[in-house]
XYZ file of C-alpha atoms in Angstrom:
660
model
C -32.998 57.644 33.435
C -31.277 60.679 31.998
C -30.591 63.814 34.079
C -29.274 66.845 32.183
C -27.761 69.306 34.591
C -25.844 72.518 33.888
C -22.210 72.383 34.763
C -20.518 74.662 37.212
C -18.568 76.417 34.495
C -21.465 78.297 32.918
C -19.175 80.762 31.209
C -17.797 77.976 28.929
C -20.274 78.055 26.124
C -18.818 75.213 23.994
C -18.883 72.396 26.616
C -22.037 70.603 27.666
C -21.875 68.502 30.816
C -24.638 65.893 31.283
C -25.128 63.470 34.180
C -26.742 60.060 33.402
C -28.376 57.916 36.071
C -29.381 54.300 35.186
C -32.141 52.229 36.768
C -29.887 50.924 39.503
C -28.890 54.375 40.645
C -25.440 54.349 39.039
C -24.338 57.849 37.844
C -22.378 58.466 34.671
C -20.895 61.736 33.363
C -21.150 62.713 29.722
C -19.265 65.552 28.036
C -20.108 66.951 24.627
C -17.678 69.170 22.783
C -19.082 71.528 20.137
C -15.939 71.503 18.046
C -15.206 75.271 18.147
C -13.270 75.164 21.368
C -9.878 75.452 19.816
C -7.770 78.444 20.950
C -10.364 79.418 23.552
C -8.765 80.811 26.679
C -10.126 79.615 29.973
C -10.437 82.274 32.715
C -8.841 81.564 36.041
C -10.906 80.649 39.072
C -10.272 83.802 41.084
C -11.578 86.207 38.438
C -14.639 84.126 38.060
C -15.392 84.321 41.782
C -14.987 88.138 41.828
C -17.490 88.524 39.042
C -20.030 86.431 40.894
C -19.661 88.549 44.074
C -20.221 91.828 42.203
C -23.444 90.640 40.579
C -26.497 91.402 42.763
C -28.999 88.674 43.606
C -32.147 88.825 41.508
C -35.039 87.428 43.496
C -37.112 87.011 40.368
C -34.527 84.796 38.579
C -35.284 80.999 38.588
C -33.442 78.896 41.098
C -30.987 76.204 39.969
C -31.824 72.507 40.253
C -30.209 70.568 43.005
C -27.274 68.392 42.024
C -28.297 65.724 44.547
C -29.864 62.660 42.831
C -32.668 61.129 44.783
C -32.411 57.321 45.259
C -34.669 55.233 43.036
C -37.125 52.641 44.327
C -35.537 49.102 44.454
C -36.616 46.776 41.598
C -38.378 43.436 42.300
C -35.678 40.967 41.080
C -34.581 37.371 42.017
C -30.828 37.477 41.937
C -30.508 33.647 42.365
C -32.623 32.875 39.308
C -32.173 35.857 36.984
C -28.417 36.066 37.337
C -27.431 32.349 37.904
C -24.800 30.781 35.630
C -26.274 28.144 33.218
C -23.748 25.472 32.244
C -23.340 23.830 28.873
C -24.540 20.536 30.314
C -27.708 22.101 31.734
C -28.518 23.731 28.408
C -28.061 20.329 26.688
C -30.352 18.553 29.154
C -33.064 21.200 28.825
C -33.026 20.977 25.037
C -32.817 17.178 25.091
C -36.006 16.991 27.112
C -37.728 19.336 24.686
C -36.662 17.119 21.757
C -37.189 13.801 23.548
C -39.752 12.532 21.038
C -38.875 14.645 18.047
C -38.693 12.644 14.803
C -37.456 13.642 11.355
C -38.271 11.973 8.057
C -35.739 9.986 6.093
C -32.683 12.138 5.540
C -29.258 11.579 3.960
C -26.270 10.926 6.150
C -24.105 13.952 6.945
C -20.746 13.608 8.656
C -20.488 15.049 12.157
C -17.323 15.173 14.244
C -17.097 17.161 17.448
C -15.475 16.882 20.852
C -18.229 16.669 23.489
C -20.939 17.048 20.832
C -24.311 18.729 21.515
C -27.278 19.937 19.468
C -25.871 23.466 19.222
C -22.923 22.189 17.219
C -25.126 20.545 14.581
C -26.007 22.160 11.283
C -29.557 21.845 9.979
C -28.824 18.815 7.772
C -26.935 17.139 10.643
C -29.873 17.888 12.932
C -32.295 16.154 10.525
C -30.063 13.107 10.110
C -29.598 12.682 13.861
C -33.279 12.583 14.687
C -34.011 10.255 11.752
C -31.141 7.972 12.836
C -32.205 8.083 16.507
C -35.675 6.810 15.627
C -34.098 3.969 13.641
C -31.979 2.971 16.637
C -34.954 3.061 18.972
C -36.728 0.726 16.524
C -33.886 -1.802 16.645
C -32.180 -0.834 13.394
C -28.615 0.427 13.457
C -27.533 2.218 10.268
C -23.952 3.431 9.941
C -23.261 6.801 11.487
C -20.495 8.885 13.001
C -19.195 8.501 16.536
C -20.341 11.997 17.563
C -23.978 11.107 16.874
C -23.572 8.068 19.113
C -22.232 10.155 21.962
C -25.196 12.547 21.756
C -27.532 9.530 21.958
C -25.710 8.135 24.996
C -25.792 11.553 26.691
C -29.576 11.561 26.286
C -29.919 8.102 27.837
C -27.722 9.094 30.780
C -30.082 11.987 31.564
C -33.257 9.888 31.287
C -34.300 10.957 27.794
C -35.906 8.229 25.677
C -36.893 5.695 28.342
C -39.422 5.343 31.156
C -37.833 2.623 33.315
C -34.132 2.490 34.296
C -33.812 -1.088 33.061
C -35.088 0.000 29.655
C -32.501 2.774 29.524
C -29.733 0.336 30.478
C -30.757 -2.095 27.735
C -30.974 0.653 25.099
C -27.485 1.825 25.982
C -26.075 -1.712 25.937
C -27.768 -2.610 22.639
C -26.375 0.444 20.873
C -22.917 -0.279 22.300
C -23.076 -3.884 21.070
C -24.217 -2.800 17.601
C -21.420 -0.249 17.041
C -18.496 -1.447 19.200
C -16.840 -3.415 16.388
C -16.724 -0.337 14.196
C -15.767 2.061 16.974
C -13.476 0.326 19.476
C -13.226 3.618 21.339
C -16.748 3.066 22.665
C -15.511 0.283 24.968
C -13.471 2.748 27.000
C -16.521 4.863 27.857
C -19.509 2.499 27.787
C -18.115 0.011 30.319
C -17.837 2.802 32.891
C -21.044 4.615 31.955
C -23.101 1.440 32.191
C -21.598 0.726 35.597
C -22.427 4.278 36.750
C -25.939 3.860 35.337
C -26.394 0.740 37.481
C -25.132 2.563 40.571
C -27.362 5.642 40.325
C -30.486 3.572 39.523
C -29.818 0.689 41.929
C -29.638 -1.985 39.235
C -27.822 -5.283 39.783
C -26.967 -6.375 36.260
C -24.510 -9.206 35.536
C -21.288 -8.480 33.687
C -21.956 -9.807 30.219
C -18.506 -9.117 28.872
C -15.940 -11.879 29.464
C -12.434 -10.548 29.844
C -9.451 -12.544 28.656
C -7.242 -9.704 29.814
C -8.304 -6.578 31.677
C -8.217 -3.409 29.547
C -5.601 -0.920 30.766
C -8.228 1.846 31.148
C -10.641 -0.237 33.230
C -11.380 1.271 36.628
C -10.353 -0.551 39.788
C -14.004 -0.859 40.883
C -14.914 -2.825 37.773
C -11.784 -4.969 38.038
C -12.565 -6.020 41.577
C -16.173 -6.703 40.650
C -14.958 -9.045 37.903
C -12.448 -10.754 40.226
C -15.195 -11.450 42.745
C -17.451 -12.876 40.043
C -14.766 -15.215 38.709
C -13.732 -16.499 42.139
C -17.404 -17.091 42.993
C -17.975 -19.360 39.977
C -17.864 -23.124 40.413
C -15.308 -24.042 39.229
C -13.159 -20.927 39.335
C -12.699 -19.453 35.861
C -9.316 -17.859 35.294
C -7.466 -17.303 32.072
C -3.689 -17.251 31.871
C -3.692 -13.491 31.220
C -5.857 -12.812 34.284
C -3.774 -15.163 36.405
C -0.651 -13.145 35.649
C -2.161 -10.177 37.511
C -2.290 -12.243 40.733
C 1.318 -13.502 40.717
C 4.155 -11.968 42.681
C 6.761 -13.056 40.143
C 7.051 -12.770 36.369
C 6.508 -16.341 35.244
C 6.924 -15.440 31.575
C 10.595 -14.682 32.218
C 11.181 -18.209 33.517
C 13.630 -20.258 31.474
C 11.248 -23.215 31.418
C 8.422 -21.007 30.107
C 10.579 -19.468 27.388
C 12.123 -22.733 26.189
C 9.603 -25.587 26.329
C 6.957 -24.910 28.983
C 4.867 -22.071 27.628
C 2.093 -24.290 26.290
C 1.985 -26.458 29.419
C 1.899 -23.558 31.883
C -0.759 -21.598 30.014
C -2.900 -24.715 29.731
C -2.543 -26.328 33.161
C -1.911 -23.462 35.620
C -5.504 -22.059 35.496
C -6.864 -25.621 35.764
C -4.722 -26.287 38.830
C -6.154 -23.180 40.535
C -9.705 -24.400 39.851
C -8.791 -27.924 41.039
C -7.359 -26.719 44.348
C -10.336 -24.412 44.947
C -12.745 -27.334 44.477
C -10.600 -29.589 46.671
C -10.510 -27.062 49.522
C -14.251 -26.524 49.274
C -14.881 -30.265 49.519
C -12.365 -31.157 52.201
C -12.314 -28.010 54.356
C -15.495 -26.217 53.386
C -13.627 -23.048 52.395
C -13.025 -21.795 48.918
C -10.453 -19.158 48.014
C -13.028 -16.378 48.312
C -13.913 -17.598 51.829
C -10.434 -18.438 53.030
C -8.810 -15.233 51.781
C -11.400 -12.555 52.505
C -9.957 -9.014 52.745
C -11.642 -6.196 54.584
C -13.910 -4.031 52.449
C -12.858 -0.447 51.864
C -14.678 2.661 50.664
C -13.679 4.527 47.528
C -15.019 7.677 45.887
C -16.063 7.284 42.266
C -16.614 10.123 39.793
C -19.889 9.578 37.919
C -20.081 9.555 34.099
C -16.540 10.703 33.599
C -15.806 12.286 30.175
C -19.520 12.643 29.344
C -21.671 15.735 28.890
C -23.318 15.171 32.249
C -25.278 17.534 34.501
C -24.031 16.614 37.950
C -27.088 18.267 39.445
C -29.088 15.214 38.347
C -27.379 12.364 40.289
C -24.462 14.118 41.933
C -20.841 14.505 40.998
C -19.391 11.605 43.051
C -20.585 8.450 44.761
C -18.997 6.426 47.577
C -18.655 2.671 46.944
C -17.655 -0.252 49.158
C -15.087 -2.417 47.383
C -13.414 -5.739 48.318
C -9.940 -5.726 46.757
C -9.263 -9.412 46.131
C -6.511 -8.877 43.577
C -4.509 -6.729 46.002
C -4.892 -9.004 49.045
C -1.377 -10.221 49.950
C -2.293 -13.670 51.439
C -4.307 -14.607 48.367
C -1.591 -13.459 45.981
C 1.061 -15.388 47.965
C -0.929 -18.642 47.921
C -1.772 -18.376 44.204
C 1.903 -17.672 43.464
C 2.916 -20.790 45.430
C 0.471 -22.941 43.469
C 1.829 -21.703 40.145
C 5.437 -22.286 41.267
C 4.527 -25.815 42.347
C 2.813 -26.440 39.007
C 5.899 -25.275 37.132
C 8.151 -27.550 39.222
C 5.969 -30.602 38.541
C 5.857 -29.827 34.835
C 9.634 -29.488 34.792
C 9.919 -32.895 36.416
C 7.502 -34.560 33.996
C 9.125 -32.976 30.951
C 12.657 -33.773 32.119
C 13.699 -30.150 32.520
C 16.497 -29.412 34.976
C 16.161 -26.951 37.842
C 13.416 -26.175 40.339
C 11.854 -22.970 41.677
C 11.778 -21.980 45.321
C 8.677 -20.866 47.157
C 6.475 -23.895 46.457
C 6.849 -25.290 50.006
C 4.044 -23.050 51.322
C 1.464 -25.378 49.710
C 0.033 -28.127 51.937
C 1.277 -31.716 51.338
C -2.183 -33.044 50.469
C -2.642 -30.255 47.921
C 0.773 -31.067 46.460
C -0.285 -34.698 46.090
C -3.495 -33.719 44.303
C -1.622 -31.488 41.875
C 1.017 -34.168 41.201
C -1.528 -36.858 40.396
C -3.541 -34.523 38.181
C -0.550 -33.391 36.129
C 0.787 -36.928 35.715
C -2.576 -38.091 34.420
C -2.939 -35.174 31.999
C 0.590 -35.440 30.624
C 0.260 -39.218 30.192
C -3.012 -38.852 28.267
C -1.494 -36.123 26.123
C 1.507 -38.271 25.256
C -0.727 -41.239 24.437
C -2.883 -39.079 22.169
C 0.203 -37.787 20.376
C 1.436 -41.355 19.885
C -1.875 -42.449 18.380
C -1.996 -39.395 16.199
C 1.451 -40.229 14.815
C 0.131 -43.582 13.564
C -1.160 -43.176 10.001
C -4.904 -43.349 9.889
C -6.413 -46.271 7.967
C -9.641 -45.459 6.210
C -11.826 -48.272 4.899
C -14.171 -47.572 2.034
C -17.248 -49.570 3.006
C -18.757 -49.133 -0.446
C -15.779 -50.780 -2.106
C -15.760 -53.472 0.553
C -19.400 -54.350 -0.118
C -18.762 -54.370 -3.844
C -15.811 -56.725 -3.401
C -17.951 -58.944 -1.202
C -20.679 -59.129 -3.850
C -18.162 -59.916 -6.554
C -16.551 -62.630 -4.466
C -19.988 -64.119 -3.743
C -20.776 -64.177 -7.460
C -17.491 -65.883 -8.290
C -18.026 -68.439 -5.525
C -21.569 -69.186 -6.695
C -20.390 -69.637 -10.264
C -17.655 -72.032 -9.182
C -20.021 -73.984 -6.964
C -22.642 -74.156 -9.747
C -20.137 -75.476 -12.277
C -18.753 -78.011 -9.819
C -22.241 -79.122 -8.779
C -23.260 -79.523 -12.452
C -20.263 -81.697 -13.179
C -20.918 -83.880 -10.143
C -24.620 -84.231 -10.989
C -23.777 -85.248 -14.544
C -21.444 -87.917 -13.179
C -24.174 -89.188 -10.834
C -26.739 -89.337 -13.636
C -24.390 -91.174 -15.950
C -23.432 -93.656 -13.214
C -27.062 -94.525 -12.324
C -28.591 -97.746 -13.780
C -31.275 -97.496 -16.418
C -34.018 -98.459 -13.984
C -33.178 -95.500 -11.727
C -33.011 -92.987 -14.527
C -36.284 -94.043 -16.134
C -38.598 -91.896 -13.958
C -36.578 -88.790 -14.762
C -38.296 -88.170 -18.040
C -37.418 -84.837 -19.519
C -34.566 -84.203 -17.143
C -32.077 -83.320 -19.918
C -34.352 -80.397 -20.897
C -33.199 -78.401 -17.822
C -30.678 -75.674 -18.468
C -27.355 -75.480 -16.662
C -28.455 -72.597 -14.440
C -31.209 -74.792 -12.938
C -28.774 -77.334 -11.602
C -27.922 -75.502 -8.362
C -31.510 -75.175 -7.100
C -32.104 -76.661 -3.647
C -34.727 -79.240 -2.746
C -36.896 -76.678 -1.039
C -37.078 -74.542 -4.166
C -38.142 -77.579 -6.180
C -41.002 -78.396 -3.825
C -44.429 -76.756 -4.269
C -44.694 -73.522 -2.311
C -47.538 -73.256 0.218
C -47.633 -70.006 2.203
C -44.820 -68.016 3.852
C -43.411 -71.007 5.720
C -42.407 -72.644 2.477
C -40.621 -69.462 1.484
C -38.842 -69.513 4.844
C -37.527 -73.018 4.210
C -36.552 -72.099 0.688
C -34.668 -69.081 1.932
C -32.895 -70.900 4.718
C -31.994 -74.154 2.994
C -29.362 -72.817 0.548
C -27.670 -70.949 3.384
C -27.252 -74.158 5.388
C -25.886 -76.145 2.480
C -23.702 -73.300 1.300
C -22.233 -72.729 4.742
C -21.296 -76.393 5.056
C -19.892 -76.739 1.593
C -18.007 -73.450 1.471
C -16.460 -73.172 4.885
C -16.882 -76.270 7.067
C -15.698 -78.888 4.581
C -12.350 -79.053 2.849
C -12.989 -79.522 -0.904
C -9.997 -81.839 -1.118
C -11.084 -84.224 1.653
C -12.835 -87.450 0.588
C -15.564 -86.962 3.154
C -16.416 -83.525 1.766
C -16.674 -84.874 -1.773
C -18.910 -87.688 -0.558
C -21.220 -85.266 1.256
C -21.409 -83.011 -1.781
C -22.263 -85.977 -4.036
C -24.974 -87.128 -1.657
C -26.646 -83.719 -1.653
C -26.437 -83.454 -5.413
C -27.921 -86.937 -5.727
C -30.827 -85.997 -3.479
C -31.385 -82.835 -5.462
C -31.584 -84.750 -8.744
C -33.962 -87.330 -7.280
C -36.376 -84.704 -5.953
C -36.221 -82.754 -9.212
C -36.927 -85.865 -11.245
C -39.899 -86.896 -9.135
C -41.477 -83.458 -9.229
C -40.919 -83.127 -12.946
C -42.496 -86.504 -13.709
C -45.473 -85.739 -11.458
C -46.111 -82.326 -12.994
C -45.924 -83.700 -16.528
C -48.327 -86.537 -15.776
C -50.821 -84.241 -14.130
C -50.680 -81.805 -16.990
C -51.377 -84.623 -19.436
C -54.382 -85.923 -17.496
C -55.787 -82.440 -16.783
C -55.773 -82.935 -13.013
C -54.896 -80.434 -10.262
C -51.394 -80.498 -8.845
C -51.406 -82.873 -5.896
C -48.536 -85.140 -4.844
C -49.304 -88.700 -5.859
C -48.708 -91.659 -3.631
C -46.072 -93.086 -5.938
C -44.253 -89.775 -6.067
C -44.437 -89.426 -2.332
C -43.143 -92.899 -1.781
C -40.242 -92.443 -4.149
C -39.447 -89.081 -2.637
C -39.551 -90.447 0.897
C -37.348 -93.336 -0.103
C -34.880 -90.935 -1.642
C -34.910 -88.709 1.391
C -34.573 -91.710 3.648
C -31.491 -92.857 1.835
C -30.106 -89.332 2.020
C -30.680 -89.182 5.761
C -28.871 -92.455 6.203
C -25.881 -91.088 4.400
C -26.123 -87.764 6.197
C -25.807 -89.391 9.593
C -22.463 -90.724 8.512
C -21.179 -87.515 6.957
C -20.868 -84.728 9.552
C -24.537 -84.682 10.652
C -26.007 -82.768 7.704
C -29.815 -83.077 7.589
C -32.191 -82.241 4.758
C -35.703 -81.130 5.656
C -38.803 -82.513 4.062
C -39.776 -79.892 1.444
C -43.501 -80.621 1.953
C -43.545 -79.763 5.676
C -45.161 -76.346 6.182
C -44.414 -74.322 9.385
C -47.531 -72.332 10.213
C -46.281 -71.022 13.569
C -44.761 -67.581 14.052
C -41.760 -69.035 15.888
C -38.762 -68.658 13.580
C -35.790 -70.897 14.289
C -32.627 -69.460 12.793
C -29.653 -71.373 11.438
C -26.983 -72.150 13.938
C -23.460 -70.842 14.129
C -21.391 -73.444 15.822
C -23.547 -74.586 18.726
C -25.654 -71.398 19.045
C -29.081 -70.969 17.446
C -31.596 -68.142 17.614
C -35.345 -67.910 18.036
C -37.350 -64.773 17.289
C -41.086 -64.871 17.863
C -42.745 -62.247 15.645
C -46.287 -61.988 14.329
C -46.061 -59.291 11.673
C -45.443 -60.451 8.108
C -42.845 -57.745 7.435
C -40.881 -58.631 10.570
C -41.018 -62.320 9.643
C -39.522 -61.452 6.283
C -36.819 -59.399 8.008
C -36.019 -62.317 10.323
C -35.652 -64.580 7.297
C -33.186 -62.233 5.624
C -30.933 -61.824 8.645
C -28.259 -64.426 9.282
C -27.176 -65.584 12.761
C -24.362 -63.014 12.901
C -26.887 -60.214 12.366
C -29.162 -61.674 15.038
C -26.261 -61.880 17.443
C -25.547 -58.190 16.776
C -29.178 -57.268 17.510
C -29.094 -59.336 20.697
C -25.908 -57.555 21.802
C -27.535 -54.136 21.253
C -30.779 -54.908 23.097
C -29.465 -53.411 26.342
C -27.887 -50.337 24.710
C -24.642 -49.391 22.949
C -22.081 -52.182 23.153
C -18.999 -51.360 21.107
C -16.787 -54.109 22.642
C -19.464 -56.695 21.929
C -19.894 -55.465 18.353
C -16.165 -55.602 17.775
C -15.969 -59.152 19.104
C -18.852 -60.330 16.906
C -17.371 -58.635 13.837
C -13.963 -60.239 14.416
C -15.599 -63.642 14.753
C -17.446 -63.092 11.469
C -14.393 -61.673 9.706
C -16.114 -58.345 9.106
C -16.438 -54.899 10.696
C -19.114 -53.509 13.061
C -20.107 -50.718 10.692
C -20.532 -53.150 7.810
C -22.730 -55.485 9.857
C -24.921 -52.573 10.983
C -25.283 -51.373 7.398
C -26.357 -54.841 6.286
C -29.011 -55.003 9.014
C -30.362 -51.550 8.125
C -30.395 -52.421 4.431
C -32.519 -55.510 5.124
C -34.768 -53.473 7.438
C -35.357 -50.818 4.769
C -36.368 -53.512 2.274
C -38.803 -55.176 4.687
C -40.179 -52.889 7.410
C -39.356 -49.704 5.480
C -37.266 -48.057 8.202
C -33.817 -48.157 9.803
C -33.631 -50.622 12.671
C -30.341 -49.308 14.107
C -29.611 -45.646 14.778
C -25.874 -45.135 15.163
C -24.904 -48.052 17.385
C -28.212 -48.451 19.227
C -31.581 -49.958 18.426
C -34.123 -47.329 17.373
C -36.458 -46.483 20.266
C -39.564 -47.426 18.249
C -38.349 -51.002 17.731
C -36.782 -51.965 21.056
C -39.925 -53.858 22.089
C -39.817 -55.987 18.937
C -36.491 -57.486 20.041
C -37.735 -58.720 23.407
C -38.542 -62.145 21.932
C -35.130 -62.569 20.291
C -33.404 -65.324 22.272
C -30.537 -67.727 21.826
C -30.660 -71.459 22.505
């Protein structure tokens, strides 16, 4: 509103005086100078008044306007809303809600660094990158970005932007922290506290997923006490050496024992002793540390979302919490300190270190006894392990060992074959002409045929004949190689008797086969051949009864039963009743040592038993197990032993394996 009024000095022509009145009724004065007022003399006040008195009043002249300004009508305004102060945080929250679901297309990364960043500080290309990046993060992808963008995202989550349930907001905040904390270690300082505040304002009870080895220096006391309570509530108590230092009333790291030889022992055993005593007290007295040393709770005031762009009108500026200060409770600290002092004294004693600390007498005698026994046991086991580790490790190459065994077996067989051939030649030459007559065509045999057993020379009828053929050489070979001394007369006599029997059986079979081939008849043992064979075997049995009880089976006897009688080792023999052809073949291939191993493993792992059997056989447990599995792969097509136990699928097959 503008009100032009004439001034009182009407005789001054070059000055214009104007009064301005605004809408609120405030009056302003305005003076305008024409510019020609220089050197103009101003009349005095008295002369001006005399002139006005001499002039007569003209009733026709217009009257002057009143100088009184009438008050204006009051405006309809809300002073609380129209003139309230809007903070930076409130502006951010309002804009964040408007852009809650705004998405930009793929945009190039643009650096952005700002202290307390907001949207207003972003340029257009930064704005596009942020909303493209935010959508990627919400989708579970975390491309590289600047720290300021991360803070803007966390500010949104704090104010409820981008989630519908509080638990969802907590998880989004934690996931982004986990994804970027390795690159930006500074995030740890803020996100630990903001997540805790988020739990408080939304009533969440989330576990602490971060395991502290040492408390960060910037961690609030509320979070520290929450972590102390969690660790003392675990069973057993979980304390690291660094955390334990915060509970001690003396600086253990300045101890002479710690600095010279005891650092490793104290850092290793002191936390374990605390857990041991806690478990002992819980078992014997029904009170753990957290029950026995329970301080009174106290209330503290916590500032919410410190150092964040946070509108305190949303959840409030502060919150009152009830905290139990375990780490500051004097009785608990004193008892823990006494336990550590006692541990150090016992370690000094066990390590032969002179000097003892005071203050360990506050610990109960029974607790002292428990700690002493525990430390003695641990130190003894550690010293024993160090002693064994100092012994050079012997490694046995099982592949080379098997190869050496095969080579030695080949050499032994060659020697036995040559020796048997020489002895058989001597027997043949020493026989009268009448005895050698039936052996027509015997000289046509090659030298490698000389070592064949009587069972191999007999006609084969079914699997039982193959069983006898497989088992017979083992019996003879075991007696000749190991039980008899090659330089003893009795051993030579036994060997000659077996060679003689072998030649007789071979001669009879050869003569019979040649005669049948000439006459065109089927192969059937003739009466004359049977009689001569039985006579030969009878003479052999007579000699066998005199020479160490060695018996030769009749090669024509066929065992049709599924009961397999294994060769004996000393006075022990084995029986394994199986019905499957593959398992029968496996039983034939295994020697008594292998069967004894299987019998020892029927009830489960038996390392002492395996070791004893291997020592008796002059071998090793691993080698015996490999031999059994090798035979099993060739027969049943699978491993019979898994590690040092019978495979679960084949335990039932060993139920019939028994020793006589």
